[in-house]
Amino acid sequence: MCEHLDHIEQMRQLVEQLDAHRREVDEAYAEGFTIGFQEGEAVGYGRAHHEMSEEWSRIHRIIQEQARHPTWAEIRRNRGEVA
C-alpha cells in the first residue's frame, strides 16, 4: 500500500511540474505576443507617417501650383470685365 502512495505522490509532483511549466509557457507566449504587437504597431505607424508625409508633400505641390494662377476675379479684372 505504501508503494501506491509513493506513486501517487510522484504523480502529484509531476502534475505540479507540468502545471508550472504550462504557466511559464503561457506567460512567455503572452509576453512575446505583446512585444511583437507593440513592435509591429510601431513599424506600422512609422510607415503610415512616412506615407502621409509623402502624400502631403504631393498635395502641397499641387496647391502651390494652383496658387500661382490668377483667380477668376483677377482674370475678369485684367480683361476689363469688372470695374
Short mmCIF file of N, CA, C and O in Angstrom, two decimals:
data_model
loop_
_atom_site.label_atom_id
_atom_site.label_comp_id
_atom_site.label_asym_id
_atom_site.label_seq_id
_atom_site.Cartn_x
_atom_site.Cartn_y
_atom_site.Cartn_z
N MET A 1 0.81 -1.19 0.00
CA MET A 1 0.00 0.00 0.00
C MET A 1 0.86 1.26 0.00
O MET A 1 0.55 2.22 -0.66
N CYS A 2 1.95 1.22 0.73
CA CYS A 2 2.88 2.35 0.83
C CYS A 2 3.48 2.66 -0.54
O CYS A 2 3.70 3.82 -0.86
N GLU A 3 3.71 1.63 -1.33
CA GLU A 3 4.27 1.81 -2.68
C GLU A 3 3.29 2.60 -3.55
O GLU A 3 3.69 3.45 -4.34
N HIS A 4 2.00 2.33 -3.39
CA HIS A 4 0.98 3.06 -4.14
C HIS A 4 0.96 4.53 -3.74
O HIS A 4 0.80 5.41 -4.59
N LEU A 5 1.14 4.77 -2.49
CA LEU A 5 1.18 6.17 -2.02
C LEU A 5 2.39 6.90 -2.59
O LEU A 5 2.31 8.09 -2.92
N ASP A 6 3.51 6.20 -2.70
CA ASP A 6 4.70 6.79 -3.32
C ASP A 6 4.44 7.15 -4.77
O ASP A 6 4.83 8.23 -5.24
N HIS A 7 3.77 6.26 -5.49
CA HIS A 7 3.44 6.53 -6.90
C HIS A 7 2.47 7.71 -7.02
O HIS A 7 2.62 8.57 -7.90
N ILE A 8 1.51 7.76 -6.13
CA ILE A 8 0.56 8.86 -6.14
C ILE A 8 1.29 10.18 -5.87
O ILE A 8 1.03 11.19 -6.53
N GLU A 9 2.21 10.17 -4.93
CA GLU A 9 2.98 11.39 -4.62
C GLU A 9 3.84 11.79 -5.81
O GLU A 9 3.94 12.97 -6.15
N GLN A 10 4.45 10.82 -6.47
CA GLN A 10 5.26 11.11 -7.66
C GLN A 10 4.39 11.71 -8.78
O GLN A 10 4.79 12.65 -9.46
N MET A 11 3.20 11.16 -8.96
CA MET A 11 2.28 11.69 -9.98
C MET A 11 1.84 13.10 -9.62
O MET A 11 1.74 13.98 -10.48
N ARG A 12 1.56 13.34 -8.33
CA ARG A 12 1.15 14.66 -7.90
C ARG A 12 2.26 15.68 -8.18
O ARG A 12 2.01 16.77 -8.69
N GLN A 13 3.50 15.31 -7.89
CA GLN A 13 4.63 16.19 -8.15
C GLN A 13 4.81 16.44 -9.64
O GLN A 13 5.10 17.56 -10.07
N LEU A 14 4.62 15.40 -10.43
CA LEU A 14 4.74 15.53 -11.89
C LEU A 14 3.66 16.48 -12.43
O LEU A 14 3.94 17.35 -13.26
N VAL A 15 2.45 16.34 -11.93
CA VAL A 15 1.36 17.23 -12.35
C VAL A 15 1.69 18.67 -11.95
O VAL A 15 1.46 19.60 -12.73
N GLU A 16 2.21 18.89 -10.77
CA GLU A 16 2.60 20.24 -10.34
C GLU A 16 3.67 20.81 -11.26
O GLU A 16 3.62 21.98 -11.63
N GLN A 17 4.64 19.98 -11.62
CA GLN A 17 5.71 20.43 -12.53
C GLN A 17 5.13 20.77 -13.90
O GLN A 17 5.52 21.79 -14.50
N LEU A 18 4.24 19.93 -14.39
CA LEU A 18 3.62 20.19 -15.70
C LEU A 18 2.79 21.48 -15.66
O LEU A 18 2.83 22.27 -16.60
N ASP A 19 2.04 21.67 -14.58
CA ASP A 19 1.25 22.91 -14.44
C ASP A 19 2.16 24.14 -14.39
O ASP A 19 1.87 25.16 -15.02
N ALA A 20 3.25 24.04 -13.64
CA ALA A 20 4.20 25.16 -13.55
C ALA A 20 4.80 25.45 -14.92
O ALA A 20 4.92 26.61 -15.33
N HIS A 21 5.16 24.41 -15.65
CA HIS A 21 5.74 24.58 -16.99
C HIS A 21 4.70 25.22 -17.94
O HIS A 21 5.03 26.13 -18.71
N ARG A 22 3.45 24.77 -17.86
CA ARG A 22 2.40 25.34 -18.70
C ARG A 22 2.22 26.82 -18.40
O ARG A 22 2.09 27.64 -19.30
N ARG A 23 2.24 27.20 -17.12
CA ARG A 23 2.12 28.61 -16.75
C ARG A 23 3.29 29.42 -17.32
O ARG A 23 3.11 30.52 -17.82
N GLU A 24 4.51 28.87 -17.23
CA GLU A 24 5.69 29.56 -17.78
C GLU A 24 5.54 29.76 -19.28
O GLU A 24 5.85 30.83 -19.81
N VAL A 25 5.10 28.72 -19.98
CA VAL A 25 4.92 28.81 -21.43
C VAL A 25 3.85 29.84 -21.76
O VAL A 25 4.03 30.67 -22.66
N ASP A 26 2.73 29.82 -21.03
CA ASP A 26 1.66 30.79 -21.26
C ASP A 26 2.14 32.22 -21.04
O ASP A 26 1.85 33.12 -21.83
N GLU A 27 2.90 32.43 -19.98
CA GLU A 27 3.43 33.77 -19.68
C GLU A 27 4.42 34.22 -20.75
O GLU A 27 4.39 35.37 -21.18
N ALA A 28 5.28 33.30 -21.18
CA ALA A 28 6.26 33.65 -22.22
C ALA A 28 5.55 33.98 -23.53
O ALA A 28 5.92 34.93 -24.23
N TYR A 29 4.53 33.20 -23.87
CA TYR A 29 3.77 33.46 -25.09
C TYR A 29 3.10 34.83 -25.02
O TYR A 29 3.16 35.61 -25.96
N ALA A 30 2.46 35.11 -23.89
CA ALA A 30 1.78 36.40 -23.73
C ALA A 30 2.77 37.56 -23.83
O ALA A 30 2.49 38.57 -24.49
N GLU A 31 3.92 37.40 -23.20
CA GLU A 31 4.94 38.45 -23.27
C GLU A 31 5.44 38.62 -24.70
O GLU A 31 5.57 39.74 -25.20
N GLY A 32 5.72 37.51 -25.37
CA GLY A 32 6.19 37.57 -26.76
C GLY A 32 5.15 38.19 -27.67
O GLY A 32 5.47 39.00 -28.55
N PHE A 33 3.89 37.82 -27.47
CA PHE A 33 2.82 38.39 -28.29
C PHE A 33 2.73 39.90 -28.08
O PHE A 33 2.62 40.66 -29.04
N THR A 34 2.79 40.33 -26.83
CA THR A 34 2.69 41.75 -26.51
C THR A 34 3.85 42.53 -27.14
O THR A 34 3.63 43.56 -27.77
N ILE A 35 5.05 42.02 -26.99
CA ILE A 35 6.22 42.69 -27.57
C ILE A 35 6.11 42.73 -29.09
O ILE A 35 6.35 43.76 -29.72
N GLY A 36 5.72 41.61 -29.69
CA GLY A 36 5.56 41.56 -31.14
C GLY A 36 4.51 42.53 -31.63
O GLY A 36 4.70 43.21 -32.64
N PHE A 37 3.40 42.60 -30.92
CA PHE A 37 2.33 43.53 -31.30
C PHE A 37 2.82 44.96 -31.22
O PHE A 37 2.59 45.77 -32.14
N GLN A 38 3.49 45.31 -30.11
CA GLN A 38 3.97 46.68 -29.93
C GLN A 38 4.98 47.06 -31.02
O GLN A 38 4.94 48.16 -31.56
N GLU A 39 5.90 46.14 -31.32
CA GLU A 39 6.90 46.42 -32.35
C GLU A 39 6.23 46.57 -33.72
O GLU A 39 6.57 47.45 -34.50
N GLY A 40 5.27 45.68 -33.99
CA GLY A 40 4.55 45.76 -35.27
C GLY A 40 3.77 47.04 -35.39
O GLY A 40 3.72 47.67 -36.45
N GLU A 41 3.16 47.46 -34.29
CA GLU A 41 2.41 48.70 -34.27
C GLU A 41 3.35 49.88 -34.53
O GLU A 41 3.03 50.78 -35.31
N ALA A 42 4.51 49.87 -33.90
CA ALA A 42 5.48 50.96 -34.09
C ALA A 42 5.94 51.03 -35.54
O ALA A 42 6.01 52.12 -36.14
N VAL A 43 6.22 49.87 -36.13
CA VAL A 43 6.65 49.84 -37.54
C VAL A 43 5.51 50.34 -38.43
O VAL A 43 5.72 51.14 -39.34
N GLY A 44 4.30 49.87 -38.15
CA GLY A 44 3.15 50.28 -38.96
C GLY A 44 2.90 51.78 -38.88
O GLY A 44 2.66 52.43 -39.91
N TYR A 45 2.96 52.34 -37.67
CA TYR A 45 2.77 53.79 -37.53
C TYR A 45 3.89 54.55 -38.23
O TYR A 45 3.67 55.60 -38.84
N GLY A 46 5.11 54.03 -38.16
CA GLY A 46 6.23 54.67 -38.85
C GLY A 46 6.03 54.70 -40.35
O GLY A 46 6.25 55.73 -41.00
N ARG A 47 5.58 53.59 -40.90
CA ARG A 47 5.31 53.54 -42.35
C ARG A 47 4.17 54.47 -42.72
O ARG A 47 4.23 55.17 -43.74
N ALA A 48 3.11 54.45 -41.92
CA ALA A 48 1.97 55.32 -42.21
C ALA A 48 2.38 56.78 -42.17
O ALA A 48 1.99 57.57 -43.03
N HIS A 49 3.20 57.14 -41.18
CA HIS A 49 3.67 58.53 -41.07
C HIS A 49 4.46 58.91 -42.31
O HIS A 49 4.27 60.00 -42.87
N HIS A 50 5.33 58.02 -42.76
CA HIS A 50 6.14 58.29 -43.95
C HIS A 50 5.24 58.45 -45.18
O HIS A 50 5.42 59.39 -45.97
N GLU A 51 4.26 57.56 -45.35
CA GLU A 51 3.36 57.65 -46.49
C GLU A 51 2.53 58.93 -46.46
O GLU A 51 2.34 59.58 -47.49
N MET A 52 2.05 59.30 -45.26
CA MET A 52 1.27 60.54 -45.15
C MET A 52 2.13 61.76 -45.46
O MET A 52 1.68 62.69 -46.12
N SER A 53 3.37 61.72 -45.02
CA SER A 53 4.28 62.83 -45.28
C SER A 53 4.50 63.00 -46.79
O SER A 53 4.47 64.12 -47.31
N GLU A 54 4.71 61.88 -47.46
CA GLU A 54 4.90 61.94 -48.92
C GLU A 54 3.63 62.46 -49.61
O GLU A 54 3.72 63.27 -50.53
N GLU A 55 2.48 61.99 -49.17
CA GLU A 55 1.22 62.43 -49.78
C GLU A 55 0.98 63.91 -49.54
O GLU A 55 0.56 64.63 -50.44
N TRP A 56 1.25 64.38 -48.32
CA TRP A 56 1.07 65.81 -48.04
C TRP A 56 2.04 66.65 -48.86
O TRP A 56 1.68 67.75 -49.30
N SER A 57 3.23 66.15 -49.10
CA SER A 57 4.18 66.89 -49.95
C SER A 57 3.63 67.01 -51.37
O SER A 57 3.72 68.07 -52.00
N ARG A 58 3.05 65.94 -51.87
CA ARG A 58 2.46 65.95 -53.21
C ARG A 58 1.30 66.94 -53.26
O ARG A 58 1.21 67.76 -54.19
N ILE A 59 0.43 66.90 -52.27
CA ILE A 59 -0.71 67.82 -52.24
C ILE A 59 -0.24 69.26 -52.10
O ILE A 59 -0.79 70.17 -52.75
N HIS A 60 0.79 69.48 -51.30
CA HIS A 60 1.33 70.83 -51.13
C HIS A 60 1.82 71.39 -52.47
O HIS A 60 1.57 72.56 -52.79
N ARG A 61 2.50 70.55 -53.25
CA ARG A 61 2.99 71.00 -54.56
C ARG A 61 1.81 71.38 -55.47
O ARG A 61 1.87 72.40 -56.17
N ILE A 62 0.75 70.58 -55.45
CA ILE A 62 -0.42 70.88 -56.29
C ILE A 62 -1.04 72.21 -55.87
O ILE A 62 -1.37 73.05 -56.72
N ILE A 63 -1.18 72.41 -54.57
CA ILE A 63 -1.77 73.66 -54.07
C ILE A 63 -0.89 74.85 -54.44
O ILE A 63 -1.39 75.90 -54.87
N GLN A 64 0.42 74.70 -54.29
CA GLN A 64 1.33 75.80 -54.64
C GLN A 64 1.23 76.13 -56.13
O GLN A 64 1.25 77.31 -56.51
N GLU A 65 1.13 75.12 -56.96
CA GLU A 65 1.00 75.36 -58.41
C GLU A 65 -0.30 76.10 -58.71
O GLU A 65 -0.31 77.04 -59.52
N GLN A 66 -1.39 75.69 -58.07
CA GLN A 66 -2.67 76.34 -58.30
C GLN A 66 -2.67 77.77 -57.75
O GLN A 66 -3.31 78.65 -58.34
N ALA A 67 -1.95 78.00 -56.67
CA ALA A 67 -1.92 79.33 -56.07
C ALA A 67 -1.21 80.35 -56.96
O ALA A 67 -1.42 81.55 -56.82
N ARG A 68 -0.37 79.87 -57.86
CA ARG A 68 0.35 80.77 -58.78
C ARG A 68 -0.55 81.31 -59.89
O ARG A 68 -0.20 82.28 -60.56
N HIS A 69 -1.68 80.67 -60.12
CA HIS A 69 -2.59 81.11 -61.17
C HIS A 69 -3.49 82.22 -60.64
O HIS A 69 -3.87 82.21 -59.46
N PRO A 70 -3.84 83.16 -61.51
CA PRO A 70 -4.73 84.23 -61.06
C PRO A 70 -6.13 83.68 -60.77
O PRO A 70 -6.56 82.69 -61.35
N THR A 71 -6.83 84.36 -59.86
CA THR A 71 -8.20 83.96 -59.54
C THR A 71 -9.12 84.39 -60.68
O THR A 71 -8.74 85.20 -61.55
N TRP A 72 -10.33 83.89 -60.68
CA TRP A 72 -11.31 84.26 -61.70
C TRP A 72 -11.58 85.77 -61.64
O TRP A 72 -11.68 86.43 -62.69
N ALA A 73 -11.64 86.30 -60.43
CA ALA A 73 -11.88 87.74 -60.29
C ALA A 73 -10.71 88.53 -60.90
O ALA A 73 -10.94 89.56 -61.56
N GLU A 74 -9.48 88.07 -60.69
CA GLU A 74 -8.32 88.76 -61.27
C GLU A 74 -8.33 88.67 -62.79
O GLU A 74 -8.01 89.65 -63.48
N ILE A 75 -8.70 87.56 -63.34
CA ILE A 75 -8.77 87.40 -64.80
C ILE A 75 -9.81 88.36 -65.37
O ILE A 75 -9.55 89.06 -66.37
N ARG A 76 -10.99 88.41 -64.73
CA ARG A 76 -12.05 89.30 -65.21
C ARG A 76 -11.62 90.76 -65.11
O ARG A 76 -11.87 91.56 -66.02
N ARG A 77 -10.93 91.10 -64.02
CA ARG A 77 -10.47 92.48 -63.84
C ARG A 77 -9.42 92.80 -64.91
O ARG A 77 -9.46 93.88 -65.51
N ASN A 78 -8.51 91.88 -65.20
CA ASN A 78 -7.47 92.10 -66.20
C ASN A 78 -8.08 92.25 -67.60
O ASN A 78 -7.51 92.92 -68.46
N ARG A 79 -9.19 91.59 -67.84
CA ARG A 79 -9.87 91.69 -69.12
C ARG A 79 -10.69 92.99 -69.23
O ARG A 79 -11.19 93.31 -70.30
N GLY A 80 -10.86 93.66 -68.12
CA GLY A 80 -11.65 94.87 -68.13
C GLY A 80 -13.13 94.57 -68.00
O GLY A 80 -13.97 95.43 -68.26
N GLU A 81 -13.47 93.36 -67.59
CA GLU A 81 -14.88 92.99 -67.48
C GLU A 81 -15.50 93.51 -66.19
O GLU A 81 -16.71 93.63 -66.08
N VAL A 82 -14.67 93.81 -65.21
CA VAL A 82 -15.17 94.28 -63.92
C VAL A 82 -14.57 95.64 -63.67
O VAL A 82 -13.38 95.85 -63.85
N ALA A 83 -15.43 96.53 -63.25
CA ALA A 83 -14.93 97.90 -62.99
C ALA A 83 -14.34 98.02 -61.62
O ALA A 83 -14.53 97.30 -60.73
#
